Short mmCIF file of C-alpha atoms in Angstrom, two decimals:
data_model
loop_
_atom_site.label_atom_id
_atom_site.label_comp_id
_atom_site.label_asym_id
_atom_site.label_seq_id
_atom_site.Cartn_x
_atom_site.Cartn_y
_atom_site.Cartn_z
CA UNK D 585 -153.18 -3.46 -68.03
CA UNK D 586 -150.40 -4.93 -66.02
CA UNK D 587 -150.83 -4.30 -62.22
CA UNK D 588 -147.94 -3.68 -59.95
CA UNK D 589 -148.08 -3.53 -56.01
CA UNK D 590 -145.67 -1.04 -54.47
CA UNK D 591 -144.96 -1.66 -50.78
CA UNK D 592 -143.39 1.41 -49.46
CA UNK D 593 -143.65 3.37 -46.15
CA UNK D 594 -142.50 6.69 -47.73
CA UNK D 595 -145.36 8.49 -49.34
CA UNK D 596 -143.12 10.66 -51.47
CA UNK D 597 -141.28 7.64 -52.91
CA UNK D 598 -144.60 5.89 -53.51
CA UNK D 599 -145.70 8.85 -55.63
CA UNK D 600 -142.25 8.93 -57.49
CA UNK D 601 -142.50 5.31 -58.20
CA UNK D 602 -146.11 5.38 -59.20
CA UNK D 603 -145.77 8.36 -61.53
CA UNK D 604 -142.71 6.73 -63.28
CA UNK D 605 -144.54 3.32 -63.76
CA UNK D 606 -147.86 4.80 -64.74
CA UNK D 607 -146.04 6.69 -67.47
CA UNK D 608 -144.60 3.40 -68.67
CA UNK D 609 -148.09 1.99 -68.94
CA UNK D 610 -148.54 0.15 -65.64
CA UNK D 611 -151.44 0.12 -63.23
CA UNK D 612 -150.35 0.76 -59.62
CA UNK D 613 -151.69 -0.27 -56.21
CA UNK D 614 -149.90 0.56 -53.03
CA UNK D 615 -149.38 -0.38 -49.36
CA UNK D 616 -147.70 1.57 -46.65
CA UNK D 617 -146.58 -1.24 -44.48
CA UNK D 618 -145.53 -4.99 -44.56
CA UNK D 619 -148.80 -6.34 -43.11
CA UNK D 620 -150.95 -4.41 -45.44
CA UNK D 621 -148.66 -5.22 -48.39
CA UNK D 622 -149.05 -9.02 -47.60
CA UNK D 623 -152.81 -8.79 -47.51
CA UNK D 624 -152.96 -6.74 -50.63
CA UNK D 625 -150.71 -9.13 -52.63
CA UNK D 626 -152.75 -12.10 -51.68
CA UNK D 627 -156.11 -10.39 -52.33
CA UNK D 628 -155.16 -8.93 -55.67
CA UNK D 629 -152.38 -11.20 -56.93
CA UNK D 630 -150.49 -8.43 -58.86
CA UNK D 631 -148.14 -9.26 -61.74
CA UNK D 632 -145.16 -7.82 -59.88
CA UNK D 633 -144.37 -6.64 -56.37
CA UNK D 634 -142.04 -3.80 -55.76
CA UNK D 635 -141.01 -3.65 -52.06
CA UNK D 636 -138.79 -1.50 -49.79
CA UNK D 637 -136.53 -3.70 -47.49
CA UNK D 638 -137.14 -1.13 -44.68
CA UNK D 639 -140.92 -1.07 -43.75
CA UNK D 640 -143.15 -0.55 -40.71
CA UNK D 641 -144.29 -3.66 -38.71
CA UNK D 642 -142.68 -6.16 -40.87
CA UNK D 643 -139.64 -5.45 -43.09
CA UNK D 644 -139.44 -6.32 -46.79
CA UNK D 645 -137.53 -9.58 -46.17
CA UNK D 646 -140.33 -10.77 -43.91
CA UNK D 647 -142.86 -9.85 -46.63
CA UNK D 648 -141.12 -11.95 -49.23
CA UNK D 649 -140.66 -14.86 -46.65
CA UNK D 650 -144.42 -15.02 -46.17
CA UNK D 651 -145.49 -14.36 -49.91
CA UNK D 652 -142.96 -17.08 -51.13
CA UNK D 653 -144.67 -19.66 -49.07
CA UNK D 654 -148.29 -18.73 -50.18
CA UNK D 655 -149.26 -20.68 -53.50
CA UNK D 656 -151.26 -17.57 -54.50
CA UNK D 657 -148.20 -15.29 -54.57
CA UNK D 658 -145.19 -17.66 -54.74
CA UNK D 659 -144.65 -17.07 -58.44
CA UNK D 660 -145.20 -13.41 -58.58
CA UNK D 661 -141.85 -11.52 -59.53
CA UNK D 662 -140.64 -9.69 -56.49
CA UNK D 663 -138.32 -6.71 -56.65
CA UNK D 664 -136.49 -5.12 -53.60
CA UNK D 665 -135.69 -1.38 -53.47
CA UNK D 666 -133.20 -0.32 -50.71
CA UNK D 667 -130.98 2.58 -49.66
CA UNK D 668 -128.72 -0.16 -48.28
CA UNK D 669 -126.09 -1.03 -51.16
CA UNK D 670 -124.25 -3.47 -48.79
CA UNK D 671 -123.44 -6.78 -50.47
CA UNK D 672 -124.77 -8.78 -47.56
CA UNK D 673 -128.23 -7.26 -47.91
CA UNK D 674 -128.15 -7.84 -51.62
CA UNK D 675 -127.12 -11.42 -51.12
CA UNK D 676 -129.77 -12.08 -48.48
CA UNK D 677 -132.59 -10.70 -50.73
CA UNK D 678 -131.45 -12.73 -53.77
CA UNK D 679 -130.84 -16.02 -51.63
CA UNK D 680 -134.52 -15.65 -50.25
CA UNK D 681 -135.82 -15.85 -53.91
CA UNK D 682 -136.09 -12.00 -54.85
CA UNK D 683 -136.00 -11.61 -58.72
CA UNK D 684 -134.08 -8.19 -58.39
CA UNK D 685 -132.56 -5.79 -55.93
CA UNK D 686 -132.30 -2.10 -56.82
CA UNK D 687 -130.37 0.35 -54.65
CA UNK D 688 -131.15 4.04 -54.47
CA UNK D 689 -130.31 6.44 -56.04
CA UNK D 690 -131.24 5.21 -59.44
CA UNK D 691 -132.48 6.64 -62.60
CA UNK D 692 -136.34 6.33 -63.47
CA UNK D 693 -135.29 4.30 -66.62
CA UNK D 694 -133.46 1.74 -64.55
CA UNK D 695 -136.68 1.19 -62.50
CA UNK D 696 -138.75 0.73 -65.68
CA UNK D 697 -136.15 -1.71 -67.13
CA UNK D 698 -136.14 -3.75 -64.08
CA UNK D 699 -139.83 -4.07 -63.95
CA UNK D 700 -140.13 -4.65 -67.73
CA UNK D 701 -137.52 -7.39 -67.52
CA UNK D 702 -139.07 -9.31 -64.65
CA UNK D 703 -142.66 -8.78 -65.46
CA UNK D 704 -142.06 -10.24 -69.00
CA UNK D 705 -139.81 -13.08 -67.97
CA UNK D 706 -141.06 -16.55 -66.96
CA UNK D 707 -140.82 -16.92 -63.22
CA UNK D 708 -138.56 -20.08 -62.99
CA UNK D 709 -138.06 -20.94 -59.28
CA UNK D 710 -136.37 -24.30 -59.54
CA UNK D 711 -138.85 -26.87 -60.38
CA UNK D 712 -138.96 -30.04 -58.34
CA UNK D 713 -139.20 -33.24 -60.35
CA UNK D 714 -141.85 -34.50 -58.01
CA UNK D 715 -143.93 -31.39 -58.43
CA UNK D 716 -143.16 -30.39 -61.99
CA UNK D 717 -145.70 -28.19 -63.59
CA UNK D 718 -145.36 -28.12 -67.36
CA UNK D 719 -147.65 -25.19 -67.42
CA UNK D 720 -144.80 -22.94 -66.54
CA UNK D 721 -143.16 -23.66 -69.79
CA UNK D 722 -144.06 -22.95 -73.37
CA UNK D 723 -147.29 -24.51 -74.29
CA UNK D 724 -145.90 -27.19 -76.64
CA UNK D 725 -146.57 -30.87 -75.88
CA UNK D 726 -143.13 -32.11 -77.03
CA UNK D 727 -141.36 -29.46 -75.04
CA UNK D 728 -143.43 -30.26 -71.95
CA UNK D 729 -142.37 -33.93 -72.39
CA UNK D 730 -138.70 -32.89 -72.79
CA UNK D 731 -138.81 -31.03 -69.44
CA UNK D 732 -140.48 -34.04 -67.74
CA UNK D 733 -137.71 -36.17 -68.97
CA UNK D 734 -135.02 -33.64 -67.87
CA UNK D 735 -136.24 -33.67 -64.36
CA UNK D 736 -136.45 -37.50 -64.27
CA UNK D 737 -132.77 -37.66 -65.44
CA UNK D 738 -129.45 -37.96 -63.58
CA UNK D 739 -128.47 -34.70 -61.77
CA UNK D 740 -124.83 -33.71 -61.49
CA UNK D 741 -123.56 -30.92 -59.25
CA UNK D 742 -120.37 -28.95 -60.39
CA UNK D 743 -118.08 -26.91 -58.17
CA UNK D 744 -116.86 -23.51 -59.56
CA UNK D 745 -114.17 -24.13 -62.32
CA UNK D 746 -115.10 -27.86 -62.60
CA UNK D 747 -115.17 -29.25 -66.06
CA UNK D 748 -118.45 -30.60 -67.53
CA UNK D 749 -116.83 -31.87 -70.66
CA UNK D 750 -113.54 -31.50 -72.55
CA UNK D 751 -112.55 -30.57 -76.08
CA UNK D 752 -112.23 -33.90 -77.93
CA UNK D 753 -114.85 -35.70 -76.00
CA UNK D 754 -117.57 -37.44 -77.95
CA UNK D 755 -121.16 -36.08 -77.42
CA UNK D 756 -123.34 -38.47 -75.58
CA UNK D 757 -126.36 -36.26 -75.31
CA UNK D 758 -127.38 -32.82 -73.96
CA UNK D 759 -127.36 -31.05 -70.58
CA UNK D 760 -130.01 -28.82 -69.00
CA UNK D 761 -128.43 -26.29 -66.68
CA UNK D 762 -130.86 -25.97 -63.73
CA UNK D 763 -128.87 -23.77 -61.47
CA UNK D 764 -125.58 -21.76 -61.89
CA UNK D 765 -123.50 -20.70 -64.98
CA UNK D 766 -121.50 -22.74 -67.42
CA UNK D 767 -119.04 -21.34 -70.07
CA UNK D 768 -117.93 -23.06 -73.19
CA UNK D 769 -114.35 -22.36 -74.23
CA UNK D 770 -111.73 -22.74 -76.91
CA UNK D 771 -108.02 -22.38 -76.37
CA UNK D 772 -105.77 -20.95 -79.09
CA UNK D 773 -102.10 -22.08 -79.59
CA UNK D 774 -100.64 -19.82 -77.02
CA UNK D 775 -103.07 -21.14 -74.38
CA UNK D 776 -105.41 -17.99 -74.34
CA UNK D 777 -109.00 -18.78 -73.61
CA UNK D 778 -111.80 -17.58 -75.84
CA UNK D 779 -115.30 -18.07 -74.30
CA UNK D 780 -117.71 -19.10 -76.97
CA UNK D 781 -120.80 -19.38 -74.91
CA UNK D 782 -121.97 -18.22 -71.50
CA UNK D 783 -125.00 -20.25 -70.26
CA UNK D 784 -127.36 -19.11 -67.57
CA UNK D 785 -129.78 -21.34 -65.50
CA UNK D 786 -132.71 -22.98 -67.48
CA UNK D 787 -130.47 -23.42 -70.64
CA UNK D 788 -129.77 -26.36 -72.85
CA UNK D 789 -126.12 -27.03 -73.40
CA UNK D 790 -124.64 -29.17 -76.32
CA UNK D 791 -127.42 -28.97 -78.78
CA UNK D 792 -125.09 -27.97 -81.56
CA UNK D 793 -123.30 -31.24 -81.18
CA UNK D 794 -126.27 -33.40 -80.89
CA UNK D 795 -126.43 -34.66 -84.48
CA UNK D 796 -122.58 -34.84 -85.00
CA UNK D 797 -120.46 -37.96 -84.69
CA UNK D 798 -117.25 -36.18 -84.51
CA UNK D 799 -115.54 -35.09 -81.28
CA UNK D 800 -116.54 -31.94 -79.45
CA UNK D 801 -114.51 -28.78 -80.49
CA UNK D 802 -114.85 -26.94 -77.12
CA UNK D 803 -114.77 -27.52 -73.46
CA UNK D 804 -117.40 -26.55 -70.96
CA UNK D 805 -116.61 -25.31 -67.37
CA UNK D 806 -118.60 -24.09 -64.33
CA UNK D 807 -118.30 -20.30 -63.71
CA UNK D 808 -120.01 -20.90 -60.40
CA UNK D 809 -121.29 -23.84 -58.49
CA UNK D 810 -123.88 -25.36 -60.80
CA UNK D 811 -126.54 -28.11 -61.13
CA UNK D 812 -127.03 -29.94 -64.49
CA UNK D 813 -129.24 -32.71 -65.77
CA UNK D 814 -127.99 -35.07 -68.49
CA UNK D 815 -130.32 -36.43 -71.33
CA UNK D 816 -128.92 -39.05 -73.57
CA UNK D 817 -128.71 -38.50 -77.26
CA UNK D 818 -131.13 -41.46 -77.95
CA UNK D 819 -133.79 -40.00 -75.66
CA UNK D 820 -133.59 -36.56 -77.23
CA UNK D 821 -133.64 -37.98 -80.79
CA UNK D 822 -136.74 -40.07 -79.96
CA UNK D 823 -138.52 -37.13 -78.64
CA UNK D 824 -137.74 -35.25 -81.85
CA UNK D 825 -139.08 -38.07 -83.88
CA UNK D 826 -142.26 -38.22 -81.80
CA UNK D 827 -142.93 -34.55 -81.47
CA UNK D 828 -142.28 -32.62 -84.77
CA UNK D 829 -143.12 -29.26 -83.11
CA UNK D 830 -140.19 -29.84 -80.71
CA UNK D 831 -137.79 -29.59 -83.74
CA UNK D 832 -138.87 -25.98 -84.38
CA UNK D 833 -138.01 -25.09 -80.82
CA UNK D 834 -134.62 -26.61 -80.94
CA UNK D 835 -133.86 -24.92 -84.19
CA UNK D 836 -134.94 -21.55 -82.68
CA UNK D 837 -132.51 -22.12 -79.85
CA UNK D 838 -129.68 -23.02 -82.30
CA UNK D 839 -130.44 -20.12 -84.47
CA UNK D 840 -130.17 -17.61 -81.50
CA UNK D 841 -126.79 -19.24 -80.41
CA UNK D 842 -125.57 -19.06 -83.95
CA UNK D 843 -126.47 -15.41 -84.15
CA UNK D 844 -124.68 -14.62 -80.88
CA UNK D 845 -121.53 -16.29 -82.14
CA UNK D 846 -121.74 -14.47 -85.52
CA UNK D 847 -122.12 -11.17 -83.67
CA UNK D 848 -119.08 -12.27 -81.48
CA UNK D 849 -117.00 -12.93 -84.65
CA UNK D 850 -117.90 -9.59 -86.19
CA UNK D 851 -116.93 -7.62 -83.04
CA UNK D 852 -113.53 -9.57 -82.77
CA UNK D 853 -112.90 -8.60 -86.50
CA UNK D 854 -114.12 -5.11 -86.74
CA UNK D 855 -114.81 -3.43 -83.34
CA UNK D 856 -112.23 -1.51 -81.17
CA UNK D 857 -111.43 -3.03 -77.76
CA UNK D 858 -113.44 -0.33 -75.95
CA UNK D 859 -116.46 -0.98 -78.12
CA UNK D 860 -116.11 -4.89 -77.77
CA UNK D 861 -115.88 -4.57 -73.93
CA UNK D 862 -118.96 -2.15 -73.85
CA UNK D 863 -121.10 -4.54 -75.91
CA UNK D 864 -120.15 -7.46 -73.84
CA UNK D 865 -121.22 -5.56 -70.53
CA UNK D 866 -124.37 -4.55 -72.29
CA UNK D 867 -125.28 -8.07 -73.14
CA UNK D 868 -124.41 -9.49 -69.82
CA UNK D 869 -126.58 -6.71 -68.18
CA UNK D 870 -129.64 -7.80 -70.13
CA UNK D 871 -129.73 -11.06 -67.98
CA UNK D 872 -128.14 -9.54 -64.82
CA UNK D 873 -129.87 -10.24 -61.55
CA UNK D 874 -129.92 -7.92 -59.67
CA UNK D 875 -130.30 -5.50 -62.65
CA UNK D 876 -127.19 -3.46 -63.43
CA UNK D 877 -125.06 -5.81 -61.31
CA UNK D 878 -122.70 -8.13 -63.22
CA UNK D 879 -120.53 -10.64 -61.44
CA UNK D 880 -117.71 -11.68 -63.72
CA UNK D 881 -113.89 -11.79 -63.46
CA UNK D 882 -111.45 -9.97 -65.71
CA UNK D 883 -110.32 -13.15 -67.13
CA UNK D 884 -113.79 -14.15 -68.13
CA UNK D 885 -114.27 -10.68 -69.71
CA UNK D 886 -111.00 -11.16 -71.54
CA UNK D 887 -112.27 -14.58 -72.86
CA UNK D 888 -115.59 -13.07 -74.01
CA UNK D 889 -114.01 -10.17 -75.82
CA UNK D 890 -110.63 -11.63 -77.05
CA UNK D 891 -108.79 -8.90 -75.20
CA UNK D 892 -105.83 -9.28 -72.91
CA UNK D 893 -106.73 -9.32 -69.17
CA UNK D 894 -104.40 -6.20 -68.62
CA UNK D 895 -106.31 -4.30 -71.33
CA UNK D 896 -109.69 -5.37 -69.80
CA UNK D 897 -108.49 -3.88 -66.50
CA UNK D 898 -107.37 -0.57 -68.17
CA UNK D 899 -110.59 -0.01 -70.03
CA UNK D 900 -112.65 -0.93 -66.98
CA UNK D 901 -110.76 1.67 -64.99
CA UNK D 902 -111.37 4.18 -67.68
CA UNK D 903 -115.06 3.44 -67.66
CA UNK D 904 -115.16 3.78 -63.84
CA UNK D 905 -113.35 7.15 -64.08
CA UNK D 906 -115.90 8.40 -66.72
CA UNK D 907 -118.83 7.33 -64.44
CA UNK D 908 -120.17 4.53 -66.58
CA UNK D 909 -119.56 1.87 -63.96
CA UNK D 910 -118.58 1.10 -60.40
CA UNK D 911 -116.27 -1.87 -59.69
CA UNK D 912 -115.62 -3.95 -56.55
CA UNK D 913 -113.51 -7.12 -57.21
CA UNK D 914 -115.55 -9.15 -59.68
CA UNK D 915 -118.66 -7.11 -59.14
CA UNK D 916 -119.42 -4.52 -61.86
CA UNK D 917 -122.34 -2.00 -61.17
CA UNK D 918 -123.61 -0.37 -64.35
CA UNK D 919 -124.23 3.37 -63.55
CA UNK D 920 -124.81 4.80 -66.86
CA UNK D 921 -125.97 2.26 -69.51
CA UNK D 922 -126.93 4.85 -72.07
CA UNK D 923 -123.26 6.06 -72.13
CA UNK D 924 -122.00 2.62 -72.63
CA UNK D 925 -124.24 2.19 -75.51
CA UNK D 926 -123.09 5.42 -77.13
CA UNK D 927 -119.34 4.45 -77.16
CA UNK D 928 -117.94 4.80 -80.59
CA UNK D 929 -115.78 2.26 -82.36
#
């Protein structure tokens, strides 16, 4: 059974969180203050830590600072819970390495979704090429070799809105996105942008053009400050020749990407604008960190849905009025995910 450590000074909240997570199949241990929580985490090495930011003796940020430096606990997923919804606190927690930041009040299913997502997701704190541990990745010799090559390759840092490659360029290899977010885009005849892919950290970009000798048919641009590694076409092809099982992994990635693009085309062809936007928000929320907090501009939502920016603004306002979301600039907070899923075409 998966064990979760809850560090919380409020006994009523400990009982509430424990009951919710026990009903979801988790085993719970608890600590009432930061010092006790640190010792409990080191002694028991739980599979996830749920921690309030406001604790006795040492606060949650101090707990994370200590545990992130201990080799026993450094890779354990860590989720903050707080009554403070200020953006500064949220940013502080995420910058320190927290995996999620949940603000109260929240629904019980939101807590379970956050825990499920983080406990089942590989902990990928940025690997250092000098201390690369292939055991953190899928247990395939060829894939492990590919990651070793990645982190020995040239690194390139991109500023927000900087182009990685242009439509019409010839593919020279693939990219591994270590940090940040990259979008691939096409422009129609009137200059409107359609986002064909949105890549998060630890993703490969350019696999679909690896075996083609024709020019690229889309551009790639940084959505935020990003760090990428470049691997030459020859290096990748040599690895594919040497490690046949690596081909299956690459095909799996390509198949997932192809399905996503097929789904996008079907939505563009048959779904209403409200349904298209709700589906995009749901997809983005699946990888959101913190959970239920999406950072995306209206223009990018327009590019993902094929909807005019003005229409995106109108629908988001409608969703806000109905209590589905809260919005502050480019920050979208999902309040009622179930209602978004139930929107009819």
